[in-house]
mmCIF file of C-alpha atoms in Angstrom:
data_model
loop_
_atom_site.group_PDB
_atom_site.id
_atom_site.type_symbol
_atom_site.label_atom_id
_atom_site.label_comp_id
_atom_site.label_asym_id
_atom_site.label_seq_id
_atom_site.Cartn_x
_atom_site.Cartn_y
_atom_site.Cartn_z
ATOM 1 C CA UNK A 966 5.500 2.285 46.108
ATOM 2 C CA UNK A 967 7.471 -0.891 45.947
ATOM 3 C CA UNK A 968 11.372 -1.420 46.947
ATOM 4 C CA UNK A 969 13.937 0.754 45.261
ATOM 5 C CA UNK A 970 17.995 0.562 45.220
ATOM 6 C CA UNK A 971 20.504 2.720 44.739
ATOM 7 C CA UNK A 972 22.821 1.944 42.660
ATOM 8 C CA UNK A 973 26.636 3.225 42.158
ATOM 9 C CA UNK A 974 27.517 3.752 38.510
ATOM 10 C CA UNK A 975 31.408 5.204 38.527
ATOM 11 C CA UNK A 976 32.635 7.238 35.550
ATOM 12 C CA UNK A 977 29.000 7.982 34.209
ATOM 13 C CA UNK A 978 27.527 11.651 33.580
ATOM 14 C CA UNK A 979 24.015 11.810 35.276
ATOM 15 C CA UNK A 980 22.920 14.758 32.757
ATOM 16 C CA UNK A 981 23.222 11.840 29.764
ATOM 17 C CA UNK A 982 20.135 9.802 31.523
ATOM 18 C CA UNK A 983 17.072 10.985 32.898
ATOM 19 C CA UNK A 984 15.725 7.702 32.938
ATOM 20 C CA UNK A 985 16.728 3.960 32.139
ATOM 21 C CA UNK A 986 16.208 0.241 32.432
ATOM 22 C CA UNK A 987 17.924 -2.372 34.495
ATOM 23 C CA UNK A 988 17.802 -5.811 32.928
ATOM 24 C CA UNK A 989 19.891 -8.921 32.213
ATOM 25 C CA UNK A 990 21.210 -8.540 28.391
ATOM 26 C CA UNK A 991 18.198 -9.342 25.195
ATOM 27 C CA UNK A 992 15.699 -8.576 27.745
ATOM 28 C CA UNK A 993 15.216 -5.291 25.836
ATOM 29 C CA UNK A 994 15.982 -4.326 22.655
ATOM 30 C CA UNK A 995 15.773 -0.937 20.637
ATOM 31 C CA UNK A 996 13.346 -0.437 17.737
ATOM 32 C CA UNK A 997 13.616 1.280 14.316
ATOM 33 C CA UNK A 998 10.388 0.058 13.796
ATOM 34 C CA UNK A 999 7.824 -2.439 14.056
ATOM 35 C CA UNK A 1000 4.403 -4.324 13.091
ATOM 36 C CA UNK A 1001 1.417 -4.173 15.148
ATOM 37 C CA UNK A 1002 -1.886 -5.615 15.301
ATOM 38 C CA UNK A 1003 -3.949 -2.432 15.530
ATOM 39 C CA UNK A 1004 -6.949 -3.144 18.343
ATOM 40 C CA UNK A 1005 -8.729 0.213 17.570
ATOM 41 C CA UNK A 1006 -9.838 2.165 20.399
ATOM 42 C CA UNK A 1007 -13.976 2.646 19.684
ATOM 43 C CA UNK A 1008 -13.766 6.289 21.494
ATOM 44 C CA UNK A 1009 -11.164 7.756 19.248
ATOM 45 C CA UNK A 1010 -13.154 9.869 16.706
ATOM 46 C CA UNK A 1011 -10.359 10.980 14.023
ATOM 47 C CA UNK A 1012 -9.303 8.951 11.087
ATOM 48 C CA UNK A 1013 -6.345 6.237 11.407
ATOM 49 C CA UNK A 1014 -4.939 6.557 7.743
ATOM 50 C CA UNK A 1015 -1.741 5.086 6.010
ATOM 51 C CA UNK A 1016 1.455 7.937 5.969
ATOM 52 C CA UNK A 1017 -0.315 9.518 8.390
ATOM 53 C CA UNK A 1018 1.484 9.870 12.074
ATOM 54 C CA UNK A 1019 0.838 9.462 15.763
ATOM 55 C CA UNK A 1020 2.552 9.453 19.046
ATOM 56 C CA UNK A 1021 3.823 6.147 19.565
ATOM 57 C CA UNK A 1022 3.959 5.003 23.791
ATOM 58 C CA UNK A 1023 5.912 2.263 24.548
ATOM 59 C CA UNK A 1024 7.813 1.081 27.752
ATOM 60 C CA UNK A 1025 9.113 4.591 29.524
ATOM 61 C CA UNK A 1026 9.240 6.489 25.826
ATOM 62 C CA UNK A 1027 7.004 8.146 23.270
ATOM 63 C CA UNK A 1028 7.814 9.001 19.650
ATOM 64 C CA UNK A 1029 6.206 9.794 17.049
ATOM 65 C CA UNK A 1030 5.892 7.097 14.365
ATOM 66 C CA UNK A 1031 4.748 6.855 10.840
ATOM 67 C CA UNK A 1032 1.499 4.793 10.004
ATOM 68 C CA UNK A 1033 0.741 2.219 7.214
ATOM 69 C CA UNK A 1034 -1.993 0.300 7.117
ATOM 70 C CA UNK A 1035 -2.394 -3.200 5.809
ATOM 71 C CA UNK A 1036 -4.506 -6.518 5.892
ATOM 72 C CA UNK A 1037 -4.500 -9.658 5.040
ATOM 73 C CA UNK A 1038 -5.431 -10.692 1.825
ATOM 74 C CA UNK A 1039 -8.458 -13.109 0.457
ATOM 75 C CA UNK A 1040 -7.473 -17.022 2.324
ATOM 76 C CA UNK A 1041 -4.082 -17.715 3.983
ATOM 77 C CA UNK A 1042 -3.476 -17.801 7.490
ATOM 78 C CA UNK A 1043 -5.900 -17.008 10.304
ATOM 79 C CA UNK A 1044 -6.303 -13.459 10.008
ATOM 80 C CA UNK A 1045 -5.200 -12.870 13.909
ATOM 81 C CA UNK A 1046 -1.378 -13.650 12.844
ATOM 82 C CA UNK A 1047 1.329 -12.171 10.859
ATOM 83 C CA UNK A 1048 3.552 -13.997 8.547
ATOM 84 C CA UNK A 1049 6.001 -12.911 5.932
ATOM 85 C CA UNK A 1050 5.171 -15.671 3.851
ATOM 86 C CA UNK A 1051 1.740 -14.026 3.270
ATOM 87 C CA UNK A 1052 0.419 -11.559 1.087
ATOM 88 C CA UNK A 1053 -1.403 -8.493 2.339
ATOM 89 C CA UNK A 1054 -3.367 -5.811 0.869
ATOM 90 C CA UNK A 1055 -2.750 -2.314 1.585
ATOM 91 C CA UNK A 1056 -5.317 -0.660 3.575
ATOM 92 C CA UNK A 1057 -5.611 3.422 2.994
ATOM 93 C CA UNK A 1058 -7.928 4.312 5.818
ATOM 94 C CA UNK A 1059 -9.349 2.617 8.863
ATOM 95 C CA UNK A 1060 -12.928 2.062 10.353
ATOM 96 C CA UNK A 1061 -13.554 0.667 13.382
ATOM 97 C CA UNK A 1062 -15.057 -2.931 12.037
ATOM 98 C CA UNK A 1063 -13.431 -3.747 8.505
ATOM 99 C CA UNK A 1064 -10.466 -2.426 6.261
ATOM 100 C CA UNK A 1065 -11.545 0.537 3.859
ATOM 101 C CA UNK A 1066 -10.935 -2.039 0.953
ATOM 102 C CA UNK A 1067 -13.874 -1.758 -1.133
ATOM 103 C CA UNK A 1068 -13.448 -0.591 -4.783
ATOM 104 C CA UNK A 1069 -9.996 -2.570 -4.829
ATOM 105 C CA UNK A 1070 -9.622 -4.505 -8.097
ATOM 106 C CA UNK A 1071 -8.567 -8.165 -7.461
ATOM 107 C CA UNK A 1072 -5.831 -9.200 -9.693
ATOM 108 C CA UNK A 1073 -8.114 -11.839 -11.151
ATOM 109 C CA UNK A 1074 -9.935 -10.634 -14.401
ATOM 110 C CA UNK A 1075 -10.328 -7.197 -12.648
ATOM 111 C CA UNK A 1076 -12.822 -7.484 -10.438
ATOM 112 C CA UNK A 1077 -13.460 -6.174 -7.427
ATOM 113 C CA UNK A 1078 -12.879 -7.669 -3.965
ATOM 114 C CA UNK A 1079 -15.900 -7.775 -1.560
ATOM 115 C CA UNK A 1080 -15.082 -6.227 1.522
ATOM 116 C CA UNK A 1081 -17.223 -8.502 3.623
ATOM 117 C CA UNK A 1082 -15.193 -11.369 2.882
ATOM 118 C CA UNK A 1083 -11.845 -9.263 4.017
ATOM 119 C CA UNK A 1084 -10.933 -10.133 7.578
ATOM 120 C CA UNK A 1085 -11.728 -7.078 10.248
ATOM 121 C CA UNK A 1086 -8.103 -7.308 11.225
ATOM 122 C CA UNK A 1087 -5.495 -4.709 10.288
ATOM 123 C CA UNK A 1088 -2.228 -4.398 10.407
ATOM 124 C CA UNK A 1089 0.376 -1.637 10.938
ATOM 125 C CA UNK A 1090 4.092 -0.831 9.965
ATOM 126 C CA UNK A 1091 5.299 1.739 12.691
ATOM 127 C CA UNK A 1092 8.311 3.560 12.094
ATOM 128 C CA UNK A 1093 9.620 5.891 14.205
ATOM 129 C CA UNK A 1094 11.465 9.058 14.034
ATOM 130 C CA UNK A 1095 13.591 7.923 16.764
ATOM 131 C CA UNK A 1096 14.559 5.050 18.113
ATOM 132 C CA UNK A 1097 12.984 3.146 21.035
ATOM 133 C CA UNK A 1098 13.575 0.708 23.591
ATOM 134 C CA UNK A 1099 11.442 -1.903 24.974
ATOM 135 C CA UNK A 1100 10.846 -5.364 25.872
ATOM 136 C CA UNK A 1101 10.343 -8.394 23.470
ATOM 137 C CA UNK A 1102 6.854 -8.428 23.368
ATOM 138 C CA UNK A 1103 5.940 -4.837 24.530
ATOM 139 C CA UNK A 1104 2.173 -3.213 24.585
ATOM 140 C CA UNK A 1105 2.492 0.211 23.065
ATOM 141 C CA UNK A 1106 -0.571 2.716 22.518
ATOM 142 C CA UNK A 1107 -0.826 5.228 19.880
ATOM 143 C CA UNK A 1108 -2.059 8.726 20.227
ATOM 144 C CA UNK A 1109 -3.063 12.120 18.804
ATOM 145 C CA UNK A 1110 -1.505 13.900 22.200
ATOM 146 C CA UNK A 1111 -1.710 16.947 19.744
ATOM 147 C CA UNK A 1112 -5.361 17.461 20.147
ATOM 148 C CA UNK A 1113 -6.769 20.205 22.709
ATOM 149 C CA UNK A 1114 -6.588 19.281 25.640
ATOM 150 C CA UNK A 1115 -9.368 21.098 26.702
ATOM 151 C CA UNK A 1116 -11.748 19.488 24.163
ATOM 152 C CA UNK A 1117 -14.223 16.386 25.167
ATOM 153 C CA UNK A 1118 -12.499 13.876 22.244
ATOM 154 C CA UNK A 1119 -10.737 10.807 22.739
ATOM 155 C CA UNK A 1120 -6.654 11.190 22.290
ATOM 156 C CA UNK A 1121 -5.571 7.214 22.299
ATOM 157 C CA UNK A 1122 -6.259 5.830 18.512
ATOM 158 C CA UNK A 1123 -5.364 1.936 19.336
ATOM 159 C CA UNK A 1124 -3.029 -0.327 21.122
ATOM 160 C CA UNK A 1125 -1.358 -3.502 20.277
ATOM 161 C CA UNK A 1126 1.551 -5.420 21.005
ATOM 162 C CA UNK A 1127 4.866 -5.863 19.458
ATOM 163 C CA UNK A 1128 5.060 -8.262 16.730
ATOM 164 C CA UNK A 1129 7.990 -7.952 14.233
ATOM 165 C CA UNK A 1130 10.653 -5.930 16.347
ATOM 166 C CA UNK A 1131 12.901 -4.494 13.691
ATOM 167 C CA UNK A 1132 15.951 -4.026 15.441
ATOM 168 C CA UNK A 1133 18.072 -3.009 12.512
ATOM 169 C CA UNK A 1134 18.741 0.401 11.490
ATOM 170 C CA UNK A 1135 19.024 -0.606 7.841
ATOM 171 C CA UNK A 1136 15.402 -2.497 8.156
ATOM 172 C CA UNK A 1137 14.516 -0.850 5.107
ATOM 173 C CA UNK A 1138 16.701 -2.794 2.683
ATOM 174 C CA UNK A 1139 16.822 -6.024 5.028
ATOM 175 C CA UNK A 1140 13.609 -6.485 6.339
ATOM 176 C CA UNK A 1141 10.515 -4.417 4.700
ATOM 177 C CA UNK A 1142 11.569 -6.430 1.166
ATOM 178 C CA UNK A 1143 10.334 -9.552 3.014
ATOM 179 C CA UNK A 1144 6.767 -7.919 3.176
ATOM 180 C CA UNK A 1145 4.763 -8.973 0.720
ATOM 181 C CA UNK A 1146 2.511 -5.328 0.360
ATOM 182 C CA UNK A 1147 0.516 -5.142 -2.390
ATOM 183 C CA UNK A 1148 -1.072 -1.878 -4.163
ATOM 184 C CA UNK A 1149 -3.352 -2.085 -6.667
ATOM 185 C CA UNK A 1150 -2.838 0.305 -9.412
ATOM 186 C CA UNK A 1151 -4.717 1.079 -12.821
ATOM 187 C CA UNK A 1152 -3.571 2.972 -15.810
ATOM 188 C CA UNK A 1153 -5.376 4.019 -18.729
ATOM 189 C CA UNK A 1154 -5.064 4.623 -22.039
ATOM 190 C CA UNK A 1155 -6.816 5.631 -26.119
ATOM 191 C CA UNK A 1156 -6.759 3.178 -28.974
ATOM 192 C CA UNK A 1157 -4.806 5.308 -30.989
ATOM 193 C CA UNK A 1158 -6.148 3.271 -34.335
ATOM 194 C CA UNK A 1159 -7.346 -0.482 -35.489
ATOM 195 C CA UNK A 1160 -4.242 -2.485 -36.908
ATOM 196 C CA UNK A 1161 -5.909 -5.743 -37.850
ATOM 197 C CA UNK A 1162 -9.328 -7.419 -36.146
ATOM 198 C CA UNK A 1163 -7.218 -8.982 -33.513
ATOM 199 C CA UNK A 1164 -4.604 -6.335 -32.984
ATOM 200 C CA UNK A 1165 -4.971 -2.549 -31.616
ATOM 201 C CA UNK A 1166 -2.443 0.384 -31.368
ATOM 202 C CA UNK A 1167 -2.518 2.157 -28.190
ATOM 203 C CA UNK A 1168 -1.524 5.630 -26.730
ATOM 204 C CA UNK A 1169 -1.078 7.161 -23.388
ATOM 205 C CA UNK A 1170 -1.176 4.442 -21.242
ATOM 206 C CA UNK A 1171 2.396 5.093 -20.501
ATOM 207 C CA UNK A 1172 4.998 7.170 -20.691
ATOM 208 C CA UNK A 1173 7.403 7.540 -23.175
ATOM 209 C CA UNK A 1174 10.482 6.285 -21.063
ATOM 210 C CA UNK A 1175 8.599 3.593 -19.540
ATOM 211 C CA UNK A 1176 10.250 0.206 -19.640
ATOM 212 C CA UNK A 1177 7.508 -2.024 -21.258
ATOM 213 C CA UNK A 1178 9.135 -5.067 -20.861
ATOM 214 C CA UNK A 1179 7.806 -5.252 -17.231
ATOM 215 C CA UNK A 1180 4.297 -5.180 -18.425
ATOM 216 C CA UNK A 1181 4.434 -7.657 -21.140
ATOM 217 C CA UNK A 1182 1.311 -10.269 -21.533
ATOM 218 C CA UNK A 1183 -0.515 -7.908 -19.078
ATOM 219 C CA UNK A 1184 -4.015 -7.973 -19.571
ATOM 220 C CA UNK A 1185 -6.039 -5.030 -20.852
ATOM 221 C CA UNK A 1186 -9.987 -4.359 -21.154
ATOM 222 C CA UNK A 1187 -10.698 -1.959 -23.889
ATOM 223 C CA UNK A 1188 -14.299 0.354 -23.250
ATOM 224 C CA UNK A 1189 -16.132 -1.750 -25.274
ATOM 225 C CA UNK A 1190 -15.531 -4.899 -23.750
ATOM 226 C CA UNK A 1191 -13.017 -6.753 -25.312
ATOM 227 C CA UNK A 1192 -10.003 -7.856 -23.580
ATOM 228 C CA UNK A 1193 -6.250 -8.539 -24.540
ATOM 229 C CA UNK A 1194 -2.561 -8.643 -23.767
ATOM 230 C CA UNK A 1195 -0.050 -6.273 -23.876
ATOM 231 C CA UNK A 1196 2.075 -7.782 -26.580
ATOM 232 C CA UNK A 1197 4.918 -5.074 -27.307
ATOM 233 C CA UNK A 1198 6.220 -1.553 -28.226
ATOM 234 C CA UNK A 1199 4.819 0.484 -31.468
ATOM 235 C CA UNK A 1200 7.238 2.683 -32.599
ATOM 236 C CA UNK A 1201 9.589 5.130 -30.405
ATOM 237 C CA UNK A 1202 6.751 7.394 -28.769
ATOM 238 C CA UNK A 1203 5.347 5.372 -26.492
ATOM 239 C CA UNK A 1204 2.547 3.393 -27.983
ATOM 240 C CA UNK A 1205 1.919 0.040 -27.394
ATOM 241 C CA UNK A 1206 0.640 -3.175 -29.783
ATOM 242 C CA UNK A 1207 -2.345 -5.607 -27.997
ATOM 243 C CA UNK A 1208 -3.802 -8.572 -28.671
ATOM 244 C CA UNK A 1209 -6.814 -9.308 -28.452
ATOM 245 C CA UNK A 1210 -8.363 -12.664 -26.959
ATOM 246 C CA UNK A 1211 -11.080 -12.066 -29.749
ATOM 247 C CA UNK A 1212 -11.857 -10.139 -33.308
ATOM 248 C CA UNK A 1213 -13.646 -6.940 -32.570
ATOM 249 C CA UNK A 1214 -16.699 -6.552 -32.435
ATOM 250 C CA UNK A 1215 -18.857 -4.697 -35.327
ATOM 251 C CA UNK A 1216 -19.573 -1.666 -33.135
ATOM 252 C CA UNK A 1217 -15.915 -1.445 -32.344
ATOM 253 C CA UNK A 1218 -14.453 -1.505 -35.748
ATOM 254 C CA UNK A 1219 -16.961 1.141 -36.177
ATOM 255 C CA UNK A 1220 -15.588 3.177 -33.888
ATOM 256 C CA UNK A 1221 -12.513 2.607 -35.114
ATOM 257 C CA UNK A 1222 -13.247 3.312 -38.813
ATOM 258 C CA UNK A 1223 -11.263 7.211 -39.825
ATOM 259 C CA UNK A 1224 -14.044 9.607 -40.869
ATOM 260 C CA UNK A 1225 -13.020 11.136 -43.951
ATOM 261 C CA UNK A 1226 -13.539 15.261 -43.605
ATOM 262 C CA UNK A 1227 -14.235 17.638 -46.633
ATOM 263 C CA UNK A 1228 -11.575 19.314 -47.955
ATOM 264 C CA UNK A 1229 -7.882 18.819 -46.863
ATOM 265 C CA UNK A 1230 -8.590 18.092 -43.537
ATOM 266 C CA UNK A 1231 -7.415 14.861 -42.258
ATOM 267 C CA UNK A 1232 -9.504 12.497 -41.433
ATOM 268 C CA UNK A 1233 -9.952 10.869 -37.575
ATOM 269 C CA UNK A 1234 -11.827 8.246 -35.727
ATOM 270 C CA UNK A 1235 -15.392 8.004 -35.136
ATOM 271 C CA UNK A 1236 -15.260 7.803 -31.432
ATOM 272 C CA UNK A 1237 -12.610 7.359 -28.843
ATOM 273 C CA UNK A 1238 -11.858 3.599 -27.102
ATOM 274 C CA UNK A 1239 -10.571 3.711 -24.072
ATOM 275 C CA UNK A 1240 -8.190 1.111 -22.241
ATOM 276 C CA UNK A 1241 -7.949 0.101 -18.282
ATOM 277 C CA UNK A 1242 -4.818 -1.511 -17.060
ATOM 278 C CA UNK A 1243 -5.077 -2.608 -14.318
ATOM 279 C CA UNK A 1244 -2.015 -4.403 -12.215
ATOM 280 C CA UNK A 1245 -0.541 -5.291 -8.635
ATOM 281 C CA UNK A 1246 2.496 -3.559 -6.625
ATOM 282 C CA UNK A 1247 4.809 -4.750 -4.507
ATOM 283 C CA UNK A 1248 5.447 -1.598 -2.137
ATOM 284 C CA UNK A 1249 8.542 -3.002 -0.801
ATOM 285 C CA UNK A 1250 9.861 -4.886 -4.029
ATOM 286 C CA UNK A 1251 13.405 -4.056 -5.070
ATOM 287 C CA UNK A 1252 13.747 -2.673 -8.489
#
């Protein structure tokens, strides 16, 4: 259906094109890859998850694409838009009505960030395995075509429409810094020993060849309630000096006190402290 016109193309191979656009010049443009709003599909059964990937159908083509998920953070702009001057939280797996965000410490005084205050919108960064053309503002779908055919399930995931085209091939060092992704991350560690009532030694919370200059006046939460700052390097092995807000407690310098052992054993602790870390990434940040 519809008119159709034939078209006389001189020095061109046929085999190179099975099929193409017609258009005046920046009516299309080809995509590395690309943020959608993701309008989830309520009959698709399977789980949407970041790094995960899915056929990607958009104008005439369909490639696969890589997935990661992401929402907007607590405040800043309505939740419906995207902005690079916001920050967003990343999201690991989808449900249909709100981001899988519970259990995600908030970088204020650890807590945790209630899920019902998240907005239900979600985000994703599609990139594709191959490039892709399309219009400006194109509507693409996203699939598991991989699934039986033959089986009664749902094969379209979501759909949304084109909202940051990256047309760049390099996108990855000139564009994805620009998004402001954060992870949260926790690390943990022993009190290794009691240096004075303010100050701790700890072990294991990182690794030797860790540069600890990055996580400098970071605040730590010891087991037992007390919290500090991470206020240097201990020696060459690893350990690390903090300072605590307040003296220990009674019960923790208890803990802390070396039991002295018969014989010529050496003595140890009473019981072990631990300590939480707990800290923000930028996915994208440059180091």
């Amino acid at each position: 259906q519809g008119d159709r016109l034939g078209i006389c193309v001189t020095h061109f191979e046929p085999k190179l094109l099975e099929r193409g656009l017609v258009c005046s010049p920046g009516a299309v443009q080809t995509l590395y890859a690309t943020i959608v709003q993701v309008d989830k599909i309520p009959f698709f059964k399977f789980p949407i998850t970041s790094k995960s990937k899915l056929h990607i159908s958009i104008g005439h083509e369909t490639a696969m694409a890589s997935i990661l998920l992401f929402s907007l953070s607590q405040g800043g702009v309505s939740p419906q838009e995207f902005s690079f001057t916001e920050e967003y939280l990343y999201v690991e797996d989808y449900s249909h009505t709100q981001a899988n965000l519970e259990n995600v410490p908030s970088p204020i005084e650890g807590a945790c960030i209630d899920s019902q205050a998240l907005p239900s919108t979600v985000f994703a960064l599609l990139e594709f395995d191959k490039p892709v053309i399309c219009s400006l503002d194109a509507l693409l779908i996203a699939s598991k075509l991989d699934t039986d055919i033959h089986s009664n399930l749902c094969r379209l995931a979501f759909q949304g429409n084109v909202l940051c085209p990256m047309t760049d091939k390099n996108y990855v060092n000139t564009v994805l810094p620009n998004l402001k992704l954060v992870k949260f991350k926790q690390k943990e560690g022993i009190v290794d020993r009691m240096q004075d009532e303010y100050t701790v030694i700890v072990k294991s919370l990182f690794k030797k060849e860790t540069n600890i200059d990055l996580f400098i006046n970071k605040k730590v939460t010891l087991s037992t309630g007390e919290v500090g700052i991470i206020e240097g390097t201990f020696g060459s092995s690893g350990k690390i000096r903090i300072r605590l807000n307040s003296e220990l407690s009674e019960s923790s310098k208890k803990m802390l006190t070396p039991v002295k052992k018969k014989g010529n054993e050496s003595s140890e602790q009473n019981e072990t402290i631990g300590v939480t870390l707990r800290f923000k990434k930028y996915m994208f940040e440059k180091s």
